[in-house]
Structure formats: structure tokens, C-alpha cells
mmCIF file of C-alpha atoms in Angstrom:
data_model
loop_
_atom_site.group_PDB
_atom_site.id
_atom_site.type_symbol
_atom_site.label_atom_id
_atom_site.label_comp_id
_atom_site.label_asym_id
_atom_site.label_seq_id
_atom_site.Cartn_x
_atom_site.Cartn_y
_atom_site.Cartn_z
ATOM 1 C CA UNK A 162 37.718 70.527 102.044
ATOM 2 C CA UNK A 163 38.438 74.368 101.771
ATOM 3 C CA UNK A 164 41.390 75.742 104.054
ATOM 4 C CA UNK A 165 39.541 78.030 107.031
ATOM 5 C CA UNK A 166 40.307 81.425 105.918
ATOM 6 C CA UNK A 167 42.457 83.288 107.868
ATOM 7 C CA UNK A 168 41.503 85.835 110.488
ATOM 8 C CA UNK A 169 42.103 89.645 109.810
ATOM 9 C CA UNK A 170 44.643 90.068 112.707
ATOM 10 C CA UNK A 171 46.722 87.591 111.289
ATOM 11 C CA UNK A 172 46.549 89.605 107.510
ATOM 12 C CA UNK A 173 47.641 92.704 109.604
ATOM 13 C CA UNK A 174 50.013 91.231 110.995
ATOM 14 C CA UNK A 175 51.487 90.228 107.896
ATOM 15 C CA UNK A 176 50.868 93.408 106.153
ATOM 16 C CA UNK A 177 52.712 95.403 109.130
ATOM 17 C CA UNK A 178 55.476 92.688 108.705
ATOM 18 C CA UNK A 179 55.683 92.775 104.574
ATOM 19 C CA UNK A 180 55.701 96.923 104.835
ATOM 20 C CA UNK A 181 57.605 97.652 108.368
ATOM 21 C CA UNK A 182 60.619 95.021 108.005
ATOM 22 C CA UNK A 183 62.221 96.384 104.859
ATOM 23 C CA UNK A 184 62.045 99.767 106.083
ATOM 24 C CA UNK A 185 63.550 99.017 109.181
ATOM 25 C CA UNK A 186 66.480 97.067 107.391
ATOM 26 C CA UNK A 187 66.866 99.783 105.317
ATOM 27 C CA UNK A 188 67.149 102.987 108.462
ATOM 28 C CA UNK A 189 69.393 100.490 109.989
ATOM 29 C CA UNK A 190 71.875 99.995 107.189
ATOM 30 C CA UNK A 191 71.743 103.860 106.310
ATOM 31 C CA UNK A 192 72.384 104.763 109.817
ATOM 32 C CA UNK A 193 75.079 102.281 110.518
ATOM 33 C CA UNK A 194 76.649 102.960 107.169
ATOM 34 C CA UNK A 195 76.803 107.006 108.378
ATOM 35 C CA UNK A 196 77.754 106.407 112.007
ATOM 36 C CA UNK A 197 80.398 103.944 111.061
ATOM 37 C CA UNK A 198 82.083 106.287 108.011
ATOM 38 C CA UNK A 199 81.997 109.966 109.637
ATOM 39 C CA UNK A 200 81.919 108.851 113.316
ATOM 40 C CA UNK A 201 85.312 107.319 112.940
ATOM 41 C CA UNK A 202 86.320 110.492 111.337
ATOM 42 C CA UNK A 203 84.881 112.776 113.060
ATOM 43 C CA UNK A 204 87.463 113.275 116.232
ATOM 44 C CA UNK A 205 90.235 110.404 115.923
ATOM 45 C CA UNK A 206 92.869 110.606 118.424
ATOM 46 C CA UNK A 207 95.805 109.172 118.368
ATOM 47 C CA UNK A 208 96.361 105.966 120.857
ATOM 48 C CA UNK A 209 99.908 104.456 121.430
ATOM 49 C CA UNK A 210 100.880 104.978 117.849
ATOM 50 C CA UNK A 211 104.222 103.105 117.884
ATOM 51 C CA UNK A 212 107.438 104.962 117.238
ATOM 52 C CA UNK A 213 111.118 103.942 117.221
ATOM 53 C CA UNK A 214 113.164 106.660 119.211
ATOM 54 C CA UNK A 215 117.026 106.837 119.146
ATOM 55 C CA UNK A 216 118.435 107.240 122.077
ATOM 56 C CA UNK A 217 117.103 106.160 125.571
ATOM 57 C CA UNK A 218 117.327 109.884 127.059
ATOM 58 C CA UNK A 219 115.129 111.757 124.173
ATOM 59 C CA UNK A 220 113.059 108.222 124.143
ATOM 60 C CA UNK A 221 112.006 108.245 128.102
ATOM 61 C CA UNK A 222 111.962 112.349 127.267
ATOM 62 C CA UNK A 223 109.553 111.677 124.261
ATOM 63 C CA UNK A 224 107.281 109.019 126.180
ATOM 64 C CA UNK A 225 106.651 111.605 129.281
ATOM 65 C CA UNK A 226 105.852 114.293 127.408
ATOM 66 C CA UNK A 227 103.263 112.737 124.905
ATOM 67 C CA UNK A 228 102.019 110.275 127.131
ATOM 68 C CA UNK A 229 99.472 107.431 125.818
ATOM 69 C CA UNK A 230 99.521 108.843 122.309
ATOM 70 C CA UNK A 231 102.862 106.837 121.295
ATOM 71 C CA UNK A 232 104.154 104.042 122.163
ATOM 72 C CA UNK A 233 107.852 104.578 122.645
ATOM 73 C CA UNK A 234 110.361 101.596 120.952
ATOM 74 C CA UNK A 235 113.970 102.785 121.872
ATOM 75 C CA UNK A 236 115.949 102.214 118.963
ATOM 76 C CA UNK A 237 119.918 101.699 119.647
ATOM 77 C CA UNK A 238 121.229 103.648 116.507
ATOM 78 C CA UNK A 239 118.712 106.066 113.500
ATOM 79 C CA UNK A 240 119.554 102.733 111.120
ATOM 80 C CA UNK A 241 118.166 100.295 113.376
ATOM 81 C CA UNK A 242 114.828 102.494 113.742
ATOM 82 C CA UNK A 243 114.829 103.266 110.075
ATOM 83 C CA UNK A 244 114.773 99.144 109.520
ATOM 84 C CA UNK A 245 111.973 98.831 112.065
ATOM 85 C CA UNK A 246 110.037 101.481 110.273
ATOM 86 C CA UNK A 247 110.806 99.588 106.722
ATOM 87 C CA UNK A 248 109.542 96.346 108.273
ATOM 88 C CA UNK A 249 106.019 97.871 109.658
ATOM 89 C CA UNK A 250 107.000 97.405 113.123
ATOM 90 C CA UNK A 251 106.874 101.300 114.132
ATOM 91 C CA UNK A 252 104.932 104.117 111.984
ATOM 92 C CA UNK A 253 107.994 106.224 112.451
ATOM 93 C CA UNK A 254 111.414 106.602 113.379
ATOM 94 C CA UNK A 255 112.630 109.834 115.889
ATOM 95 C CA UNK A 256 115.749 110.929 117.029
ATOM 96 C CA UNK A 257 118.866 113.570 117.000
ATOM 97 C CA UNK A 258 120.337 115.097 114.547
ATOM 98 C CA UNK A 259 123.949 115.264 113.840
ATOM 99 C CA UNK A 260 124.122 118.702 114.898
ATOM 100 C CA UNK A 261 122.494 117.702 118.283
ATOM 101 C CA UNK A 262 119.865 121.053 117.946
ATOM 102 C CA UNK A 263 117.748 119.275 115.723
ATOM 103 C CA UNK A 264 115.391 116.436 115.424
ATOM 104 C CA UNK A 265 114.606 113.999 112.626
ATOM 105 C CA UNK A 266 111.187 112.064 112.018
ATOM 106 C CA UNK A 267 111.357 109.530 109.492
ATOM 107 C CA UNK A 268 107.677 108.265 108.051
ATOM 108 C CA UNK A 269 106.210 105.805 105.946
ATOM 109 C CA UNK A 270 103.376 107.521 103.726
ATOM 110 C CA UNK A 271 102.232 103.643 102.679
ATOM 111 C CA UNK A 272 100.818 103.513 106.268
ATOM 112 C CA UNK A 273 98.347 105.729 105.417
ATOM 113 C CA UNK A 274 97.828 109.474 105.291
ATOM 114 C CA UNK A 275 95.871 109.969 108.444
ATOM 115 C CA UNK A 276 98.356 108.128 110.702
ATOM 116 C CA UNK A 277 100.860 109.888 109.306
ATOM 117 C CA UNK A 278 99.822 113.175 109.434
ATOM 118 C CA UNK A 279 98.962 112.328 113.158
ATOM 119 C CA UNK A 280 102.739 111.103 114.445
ATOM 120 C CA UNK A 281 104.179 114.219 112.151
ATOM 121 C CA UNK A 282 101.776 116.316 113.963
ATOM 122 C CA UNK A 283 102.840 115.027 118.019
ATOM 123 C CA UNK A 284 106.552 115.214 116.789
ATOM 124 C CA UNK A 285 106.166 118.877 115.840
ATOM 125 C CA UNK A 286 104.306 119.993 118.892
ATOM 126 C CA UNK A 287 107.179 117.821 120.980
ATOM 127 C CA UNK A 288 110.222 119.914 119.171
ATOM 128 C CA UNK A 289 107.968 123.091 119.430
ATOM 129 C CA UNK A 290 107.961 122.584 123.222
ATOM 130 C CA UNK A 291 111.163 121.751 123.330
ATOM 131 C CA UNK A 292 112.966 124.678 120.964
ATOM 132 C CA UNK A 293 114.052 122.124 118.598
ATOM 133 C CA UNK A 294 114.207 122.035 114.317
ATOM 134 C CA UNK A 295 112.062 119.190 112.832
ATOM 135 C CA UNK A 296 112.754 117.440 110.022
ATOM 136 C CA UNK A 297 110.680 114.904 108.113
ATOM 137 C CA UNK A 298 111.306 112.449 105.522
ATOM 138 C CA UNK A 299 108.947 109.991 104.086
ATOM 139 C CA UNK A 300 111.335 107.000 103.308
ATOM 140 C CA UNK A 301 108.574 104.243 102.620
ATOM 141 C CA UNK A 302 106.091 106.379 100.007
ATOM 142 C CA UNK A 303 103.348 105.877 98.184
ATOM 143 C CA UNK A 304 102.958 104.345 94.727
ATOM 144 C CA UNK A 305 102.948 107.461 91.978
ATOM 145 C CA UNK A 306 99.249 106.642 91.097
ATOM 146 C CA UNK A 307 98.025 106.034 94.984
ATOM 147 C CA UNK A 308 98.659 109.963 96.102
ATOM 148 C CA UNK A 309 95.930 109.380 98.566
ATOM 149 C CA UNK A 310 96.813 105.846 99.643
ATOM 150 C CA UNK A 311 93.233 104.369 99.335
ATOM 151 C CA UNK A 312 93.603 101.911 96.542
ATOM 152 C CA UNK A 313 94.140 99.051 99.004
ATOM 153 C CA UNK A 314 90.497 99.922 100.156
ATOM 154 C CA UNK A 315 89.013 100.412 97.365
ATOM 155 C CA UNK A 316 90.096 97.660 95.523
ATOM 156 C CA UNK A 317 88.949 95.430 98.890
ATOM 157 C CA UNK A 318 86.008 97.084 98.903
ATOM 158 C CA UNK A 319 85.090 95.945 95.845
ATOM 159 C CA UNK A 320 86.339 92.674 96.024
ATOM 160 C CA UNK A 321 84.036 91.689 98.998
ATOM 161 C CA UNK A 322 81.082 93.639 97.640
ATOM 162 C CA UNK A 323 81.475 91.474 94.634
ATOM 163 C CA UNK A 324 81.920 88.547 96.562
ATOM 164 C CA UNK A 325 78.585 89.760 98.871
ATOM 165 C CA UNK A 326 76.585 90.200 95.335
ATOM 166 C CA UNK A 327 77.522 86.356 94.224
ATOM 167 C CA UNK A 328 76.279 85.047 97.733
ATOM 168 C CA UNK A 329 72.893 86.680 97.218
ATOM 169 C CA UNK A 330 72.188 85.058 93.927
ATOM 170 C CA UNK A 331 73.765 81.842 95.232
ATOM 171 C CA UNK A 332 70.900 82.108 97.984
ATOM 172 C CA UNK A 333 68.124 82.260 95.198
ATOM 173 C CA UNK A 334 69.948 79.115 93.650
ATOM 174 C CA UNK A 335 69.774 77.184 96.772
ATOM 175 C CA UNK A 336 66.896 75.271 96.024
ATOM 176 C CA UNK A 337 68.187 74.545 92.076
ATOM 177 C CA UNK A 338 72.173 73.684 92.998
ATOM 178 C CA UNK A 339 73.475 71.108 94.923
ATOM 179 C CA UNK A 340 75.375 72.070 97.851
ATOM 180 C CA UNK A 341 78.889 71.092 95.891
ATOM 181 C CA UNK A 342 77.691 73.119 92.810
ATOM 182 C CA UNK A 343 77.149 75.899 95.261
ATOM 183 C CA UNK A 344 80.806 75.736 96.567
ATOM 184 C CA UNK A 345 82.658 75.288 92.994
ATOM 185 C CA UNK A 346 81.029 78.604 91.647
ATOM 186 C CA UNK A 347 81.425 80.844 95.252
ATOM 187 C CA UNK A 348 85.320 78.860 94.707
ATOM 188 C CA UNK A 349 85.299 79.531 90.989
ATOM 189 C CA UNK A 350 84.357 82.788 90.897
ATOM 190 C CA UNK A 351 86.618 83.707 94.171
ATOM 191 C CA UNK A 352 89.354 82.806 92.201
ATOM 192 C CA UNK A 353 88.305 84.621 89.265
ATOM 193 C CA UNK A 354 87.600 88.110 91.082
ATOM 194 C CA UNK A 355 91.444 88.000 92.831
ATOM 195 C CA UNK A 356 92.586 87.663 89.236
ATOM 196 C CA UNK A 357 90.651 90.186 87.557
ATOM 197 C CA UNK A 358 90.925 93.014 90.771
ATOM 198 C CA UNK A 359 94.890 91.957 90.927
ATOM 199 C CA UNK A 360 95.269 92.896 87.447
ATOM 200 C CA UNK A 361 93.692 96.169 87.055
ATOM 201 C CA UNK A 362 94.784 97.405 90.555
ATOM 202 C CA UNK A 363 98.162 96.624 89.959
ATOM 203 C CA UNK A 364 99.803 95.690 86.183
ATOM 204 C CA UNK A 365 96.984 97.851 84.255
ATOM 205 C CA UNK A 366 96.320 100.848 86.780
ATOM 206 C CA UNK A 367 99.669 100.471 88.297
ATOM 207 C CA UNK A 368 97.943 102.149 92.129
ATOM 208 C CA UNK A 369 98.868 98.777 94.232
ATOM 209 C CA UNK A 370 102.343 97.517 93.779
ATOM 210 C CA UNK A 371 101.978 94.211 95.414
ATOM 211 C CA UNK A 372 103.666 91.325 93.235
ATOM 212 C CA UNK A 373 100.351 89.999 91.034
ATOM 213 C CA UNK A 374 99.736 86.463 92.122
ATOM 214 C CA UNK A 375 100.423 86.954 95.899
ATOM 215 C CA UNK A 376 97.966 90.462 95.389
ATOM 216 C CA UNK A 377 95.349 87.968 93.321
ATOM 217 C CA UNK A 378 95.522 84.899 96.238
ATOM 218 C CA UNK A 379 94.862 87.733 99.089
ATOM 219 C CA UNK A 380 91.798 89.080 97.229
ATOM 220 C CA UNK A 381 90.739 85.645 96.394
ATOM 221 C CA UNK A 382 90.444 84.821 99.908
ATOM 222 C CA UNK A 383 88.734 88.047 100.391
ATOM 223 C CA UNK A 384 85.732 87.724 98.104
ATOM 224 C CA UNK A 385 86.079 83.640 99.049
ATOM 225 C CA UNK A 386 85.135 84.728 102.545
ATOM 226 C CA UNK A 387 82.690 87.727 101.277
ATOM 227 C CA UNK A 388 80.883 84.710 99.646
ATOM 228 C CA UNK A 389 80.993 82.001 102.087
ATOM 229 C CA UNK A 390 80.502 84.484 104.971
ATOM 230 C CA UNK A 391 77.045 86.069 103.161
ATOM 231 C CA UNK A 392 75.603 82.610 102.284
ATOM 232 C CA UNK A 393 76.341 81.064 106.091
ATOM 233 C CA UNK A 394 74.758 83.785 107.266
ATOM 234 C CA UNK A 395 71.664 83.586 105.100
ATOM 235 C CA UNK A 396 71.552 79.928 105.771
ATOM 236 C CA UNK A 397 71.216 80.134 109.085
ATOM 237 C CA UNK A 398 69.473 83.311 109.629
ATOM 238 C CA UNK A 399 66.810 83.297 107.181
ATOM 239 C CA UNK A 400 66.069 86.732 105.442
ATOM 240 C CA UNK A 401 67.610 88.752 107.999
ATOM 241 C CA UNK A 402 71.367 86.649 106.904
ATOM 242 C CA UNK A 403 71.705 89.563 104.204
ATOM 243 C CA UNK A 404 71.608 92.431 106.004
ATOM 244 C CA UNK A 405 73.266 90.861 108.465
ATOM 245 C CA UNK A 406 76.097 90.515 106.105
ATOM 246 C CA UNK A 407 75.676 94.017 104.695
ATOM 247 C CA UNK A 408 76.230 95.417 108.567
ATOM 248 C CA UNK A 409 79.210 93.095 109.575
ATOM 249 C CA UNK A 410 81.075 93.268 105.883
ATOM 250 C CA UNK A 411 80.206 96.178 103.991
ATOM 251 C CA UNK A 412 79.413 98.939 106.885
ATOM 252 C CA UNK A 413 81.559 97.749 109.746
ATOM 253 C CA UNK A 414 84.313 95.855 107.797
ATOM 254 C CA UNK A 415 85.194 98.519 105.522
ATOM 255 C CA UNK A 416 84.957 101.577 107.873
ATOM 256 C CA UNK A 417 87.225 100.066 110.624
ATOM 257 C CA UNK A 418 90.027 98.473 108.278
ATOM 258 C CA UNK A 419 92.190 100.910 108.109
ATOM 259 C CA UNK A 420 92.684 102.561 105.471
ATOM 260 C CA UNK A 421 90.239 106.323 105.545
ATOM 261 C CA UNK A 422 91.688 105.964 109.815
ATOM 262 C CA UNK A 423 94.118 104.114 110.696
ATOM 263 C CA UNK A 424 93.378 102.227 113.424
ATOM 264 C CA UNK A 425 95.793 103.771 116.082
ATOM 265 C CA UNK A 426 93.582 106.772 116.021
ATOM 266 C CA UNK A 427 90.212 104.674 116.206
ATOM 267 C CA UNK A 428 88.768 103.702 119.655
ATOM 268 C CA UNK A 429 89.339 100.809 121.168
ATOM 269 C CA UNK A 430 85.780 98.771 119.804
ATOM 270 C CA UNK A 431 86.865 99.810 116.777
ATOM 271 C CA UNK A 432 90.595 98.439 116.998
ATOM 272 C CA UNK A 433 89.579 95.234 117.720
ATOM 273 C CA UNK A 434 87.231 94.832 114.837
ATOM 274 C CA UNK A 435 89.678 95.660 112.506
ATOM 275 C CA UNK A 436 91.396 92.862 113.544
ATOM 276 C CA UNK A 437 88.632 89.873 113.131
ATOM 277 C CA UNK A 438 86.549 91.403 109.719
ATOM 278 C CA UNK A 439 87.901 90.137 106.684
ATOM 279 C CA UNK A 440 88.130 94.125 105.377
ATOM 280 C CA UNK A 441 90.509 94.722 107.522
ATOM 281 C CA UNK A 442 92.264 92.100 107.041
ATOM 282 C CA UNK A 443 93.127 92.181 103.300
ATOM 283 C CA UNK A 444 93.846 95.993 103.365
ATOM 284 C CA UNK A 445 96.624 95.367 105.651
ATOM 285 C CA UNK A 446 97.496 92.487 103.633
ATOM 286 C CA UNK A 447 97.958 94.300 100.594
ATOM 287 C CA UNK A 448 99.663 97.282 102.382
ATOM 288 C CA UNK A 449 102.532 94.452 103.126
ATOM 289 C CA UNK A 450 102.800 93.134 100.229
ATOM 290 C CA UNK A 451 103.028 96.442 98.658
ATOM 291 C CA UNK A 452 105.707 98.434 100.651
ATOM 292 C CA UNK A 453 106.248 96.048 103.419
ATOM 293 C CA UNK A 454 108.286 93.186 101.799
ATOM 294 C CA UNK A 455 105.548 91.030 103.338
ATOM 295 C CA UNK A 456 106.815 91.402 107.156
ATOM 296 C CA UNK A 457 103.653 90.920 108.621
ATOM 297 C CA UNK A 458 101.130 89.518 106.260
ATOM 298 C CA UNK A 459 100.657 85.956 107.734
ATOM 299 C CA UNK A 460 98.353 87.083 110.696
ATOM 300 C CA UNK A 461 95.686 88.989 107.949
ATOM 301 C CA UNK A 462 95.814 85.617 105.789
ATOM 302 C CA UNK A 463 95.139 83.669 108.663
ATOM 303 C CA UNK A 464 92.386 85.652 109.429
ATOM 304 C CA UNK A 465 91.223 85.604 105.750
ATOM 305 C CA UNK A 466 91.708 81.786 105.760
ATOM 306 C CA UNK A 467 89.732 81.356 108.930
ATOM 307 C CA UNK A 468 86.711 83.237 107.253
ATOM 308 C CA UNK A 469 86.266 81.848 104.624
ATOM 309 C CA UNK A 470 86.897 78.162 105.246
ATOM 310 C CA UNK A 471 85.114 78.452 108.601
ATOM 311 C CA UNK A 472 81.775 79.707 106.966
ATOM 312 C CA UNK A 473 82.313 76.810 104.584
ATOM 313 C CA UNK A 474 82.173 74.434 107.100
ATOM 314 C CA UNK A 475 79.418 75.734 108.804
ATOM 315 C CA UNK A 476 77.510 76.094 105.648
ATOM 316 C CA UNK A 477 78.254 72.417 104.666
ATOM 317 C CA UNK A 478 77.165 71.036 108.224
ATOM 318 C CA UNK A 479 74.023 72.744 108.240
ATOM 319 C CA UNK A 480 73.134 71.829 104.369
ATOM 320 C CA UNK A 481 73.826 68.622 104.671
ATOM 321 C CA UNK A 482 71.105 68.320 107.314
ATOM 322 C CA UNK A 483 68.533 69.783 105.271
ATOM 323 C CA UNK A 484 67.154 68.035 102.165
ATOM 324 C CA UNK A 485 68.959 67.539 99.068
ATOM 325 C CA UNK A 486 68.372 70.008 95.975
ATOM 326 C CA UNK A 487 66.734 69.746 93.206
ATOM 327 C CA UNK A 488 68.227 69.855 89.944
ATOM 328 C CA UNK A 489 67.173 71.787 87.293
ATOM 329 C CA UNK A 490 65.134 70.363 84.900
ATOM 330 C CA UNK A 491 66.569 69.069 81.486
ATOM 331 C CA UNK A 492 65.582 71.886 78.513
ATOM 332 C CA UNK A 493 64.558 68.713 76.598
ATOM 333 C CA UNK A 494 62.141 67.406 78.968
ATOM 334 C CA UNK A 495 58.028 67.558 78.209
ATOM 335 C CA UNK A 496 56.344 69.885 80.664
ATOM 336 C CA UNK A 497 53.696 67.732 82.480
ATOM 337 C CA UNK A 498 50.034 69.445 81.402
ATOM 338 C CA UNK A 499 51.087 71.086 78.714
ATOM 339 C CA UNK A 500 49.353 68.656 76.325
ATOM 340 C CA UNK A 501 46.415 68.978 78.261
#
């Protein structure tokens, strides 16, 4: 018996599909990639930027007069806000001089460059209105070979595109690897990228000064999560998984972490995404660990962790219901028909 051949609405369908798919992936990505990256930039205002403020008569004086744009800590003496501002609690500390006419803003350059030219900017229009000297100190700076303060996101950047790259050829292996195979290299090679990106981003390069291993097990969990993340998506998707994965890590992720904006001058949508993508995550992370003592690194890990071992398990569930691989043939073995 011949198969029926198939009618030609069905071939133009296909053809339409094969041709008008890819493109539309491809305007998608490019669009989201440019709305995400300049749209972010392109008016950020400042929202509720927290700030430390000696004194409860300038701080009530402060909050009133800049409204929603900070969000006013009162601080009992200039050390205690100074401590706050080492810790990452505030973005900056405010208050009095000793010679009552004039105001001091203390600043930490390692929150990034946009949020800090932001609260140095409200603070100056503040002692402008109110006849006041400013003075500004940057007591938490950036590393000598960071002047710009985007290391963290580069270096995360590449970590999860690396990661995103693996996951792809992991999907073209699916059929060849069983499912533990699968998870030992994504694990392996996880493991391997944190140590590699660690090393040149901080010992060799000297840009991030996070200690090494705690650096390396941050990024590990990064491209882990990349990886893991790209191929659950793929798995249950089909062929629109990687795109997908290109939108939610590589556009979105990376232009809402942080580190070109920070996120008290991104709106609201874009807040809140910052806080559940894996990006966003591990710059903060490694913004901690680098001029932060740590203070506040446990809630990016967790979200780190949570990635990556949640699109584990929801890998394994649904491979295990498919069936198993098949293994790649021994190099030794005859090929059947080739005698023939």
C-alpha cells in the first residue's frame, strides 16, 4: 500500500508554518530584547528609594518634601545610618552637619551608578530648596577595575547564556542520553562554569571582589538554573521552550536585574520581576558578597535554589513518563546492511 498523498492545503500550510514561525520568533525576540534594554532606560524615576535620615525633624522634613521618591528610615545618630548603609539596608545615609548649615549624604557607589546618581540628585535639589551646603561621600565604592559597576552583570550574563547554550544541545541529546546522563552534565558543567566565571571575574581580572568559592557556588546555581530552566521549558513546550527561555532569561532577566537600572527607579512590573528571574537574582547576590559582607544574600540564593532544583523536578517528572532513551550505539558494533 502507498500512503494517500497529501492535499496541497495541508503543504501550504506547512510551508506558511516552516517560513512564518521563525520569523515571528525572531521580531519577537528583537523587539522584546529593545523594549526591555532602552525602555527601562529611557525615563526611570525614582520610587521610594530607601534612605537613612538623622534626625526625626530633617527626616519628617525630608519625607514631605520629596514625597514617594524616598523612603525615609530615621536613623538615631550619622553612625547608626552609616551602618545601615554598610549593611545594604538604605542606599544612603542623610543628615546635619556639625556646623548645623550644612548637610551630609553618604552613598554606596557598589549599589550601582544609576541609583546613585538618582538619591545624590533628590538630596541636592532638597538642600537647594532649602539654602543648605551638600556634601557627598561615597563610603562603600567600587572595586578599582569595576569604574562602571557592571561586572556583576556581565559576568551573570554570561553565566546564564552559557548555561542557556548547554540546555539547547542537551535538547538535541535527548533522544541519545538517559535522563540521569542529562542531569550529571547540565550538574557537571554548572559546576564547572561558577569555577571558571569566579576565577576570571574575580582572582585574574580582579572587577568582582566577592570571596572565590562563595562567588563560584552563586554562579553555579545561576547557569544550574539557566540549564535546568531552558531544558524544562523545551520539554514541555516543544520548539517554542527555546525562545521561551530566550524571552524570560536572556531579554527579561537580564534587563530588569539591576544592574544598567536599579530597580528603585524601574516600574513596578519591572520590580517584581527582578525579584523571581534568576538574573536578578545572582547580580544582587554577587553585589553582597562583594561590598555587602553578605547581609542580604540568602533571599537571591533561595531564589537561585528554587530555579534550578524546581525545573529539575519538573523535568524529571515529565521524563520519566515518556519512554526511556536510547543509548548510543557502541563504535565497535557492525552497521546492519552494510554488508549488503
Amino acid at each position: 500500500m502507498h500512503p494517500q498523498p497529501r492535499p496541497p492545503h495541508h503543504k501550504r500550510r506547512r510551508a506558511v508554518r516552516v517560513w512564518l514561525q521563525p520569523f515571528l520568533i525572531g521580531l519577537v525576540i528583537v523587539s522584546a530584547f529593545v523594549s526591555c534594554y532602552i525602555g527601562l532606560m529611557r525615563d526611570p524615576q525614582p520610587h521610594r528609594i530607601p534612605v537613612a535620615v538623622t534626625g526625626a525633624k530633617l527626616a519628617d522634613k525630608v519625607q514631605q518634601d520629596l514625597g514617594d521618591s524616598v523612603e525615609v528610615r530615621p536613623a538615631h545618630s550619622a553612625a547608626e545610618a552609616r551602618d545601615a548603609l554598610r549593611h545594604r539596608d538604605v542606599v544612603a545615609a542623610f543628615g546635619s552637619g556639625p556646623h548645623g548649615r550644612e548637610l551630609e549624604l553618604d552613598v554606596a557607589s557598589a549599589n550601582g551608578l544609576s541609583t546613585t546618581t538618582a538619591v545624590t540628585k533628590l538630596a541636592t535639589a532638597y538642600a537647594h530648596g532649602a539654602d543648605r551646603h551638600l556634601s557627598v561621600s561615597d563610603i562603600v565604592p567600587l572595586s578599582r577595575y569595576d569604574a562602571r559597576g557592571l561586572a556583576g552583570f556581565y559576568v551573570s550574563f554570561g553565566v546564564t547564556l552559557s548555561g542557556f547554550a548547554l540546555a539547547q544541545n542537551v535538547v538535541g541529546l535527548s533522544s541519545q542520553l538517559r535522563l540521569r546522563h542529562r542531569f550529571a552534565l547540565m550538574a557537571a558543567f554548572a559546576a564547572a562554569s561558577g569555577l571558571v566565571a569566579a576565577a576570571i571575574a574575580g582572582p585574574v581580572l580582579g572587577a568582582v571582589p566577592a570571596p572565590y568559592l562563595p562567588l563560584a557556588f552563586v554562579l553555579a546555581l545561576l547557569a544550574a538554573a539557566a540549564a535546568f530552566a531552558t531544558k524544562m521549558l523545551a520539554t514541555y513546550v516543544g520548539p517554542l521552550g527555546i525562545p521561551l527561555a530566550t524571552l524570560l532569561l536572556l531579554t527579561v532577566g537580564n534587563s530588569t536585574s539591576g544592574a544598567t537600572i536599579g530597580t528603585n527607579l524601574m516600574p513596578g512590573g519591572a520590580r517584581a520581576l527582578s525579584e523571581l528571574l534568576p538574573p536578578g537574582a545572582a547580580v544582587r547576590a554577587i553585589a553582597d558578597l562583594s561590598y555587602f559582607g553578605g547581609s542580604h544574600v540568602l533571599a537571591p540564593l533561595a531564589t537561585l535554589v528554587l530555579w534550578a532544583a524546581g525545573s529539575a523536578v519538573l523535568l524529571a517528572f515529565r521524563t520519566t513518563k515518556q519512554s526511556p532513551a536510547t543509548p548510543l550505539p557502541a563504535l565497535d558494533a557492525p552497521v546492519r546492511g552494510a554488508a549488503s
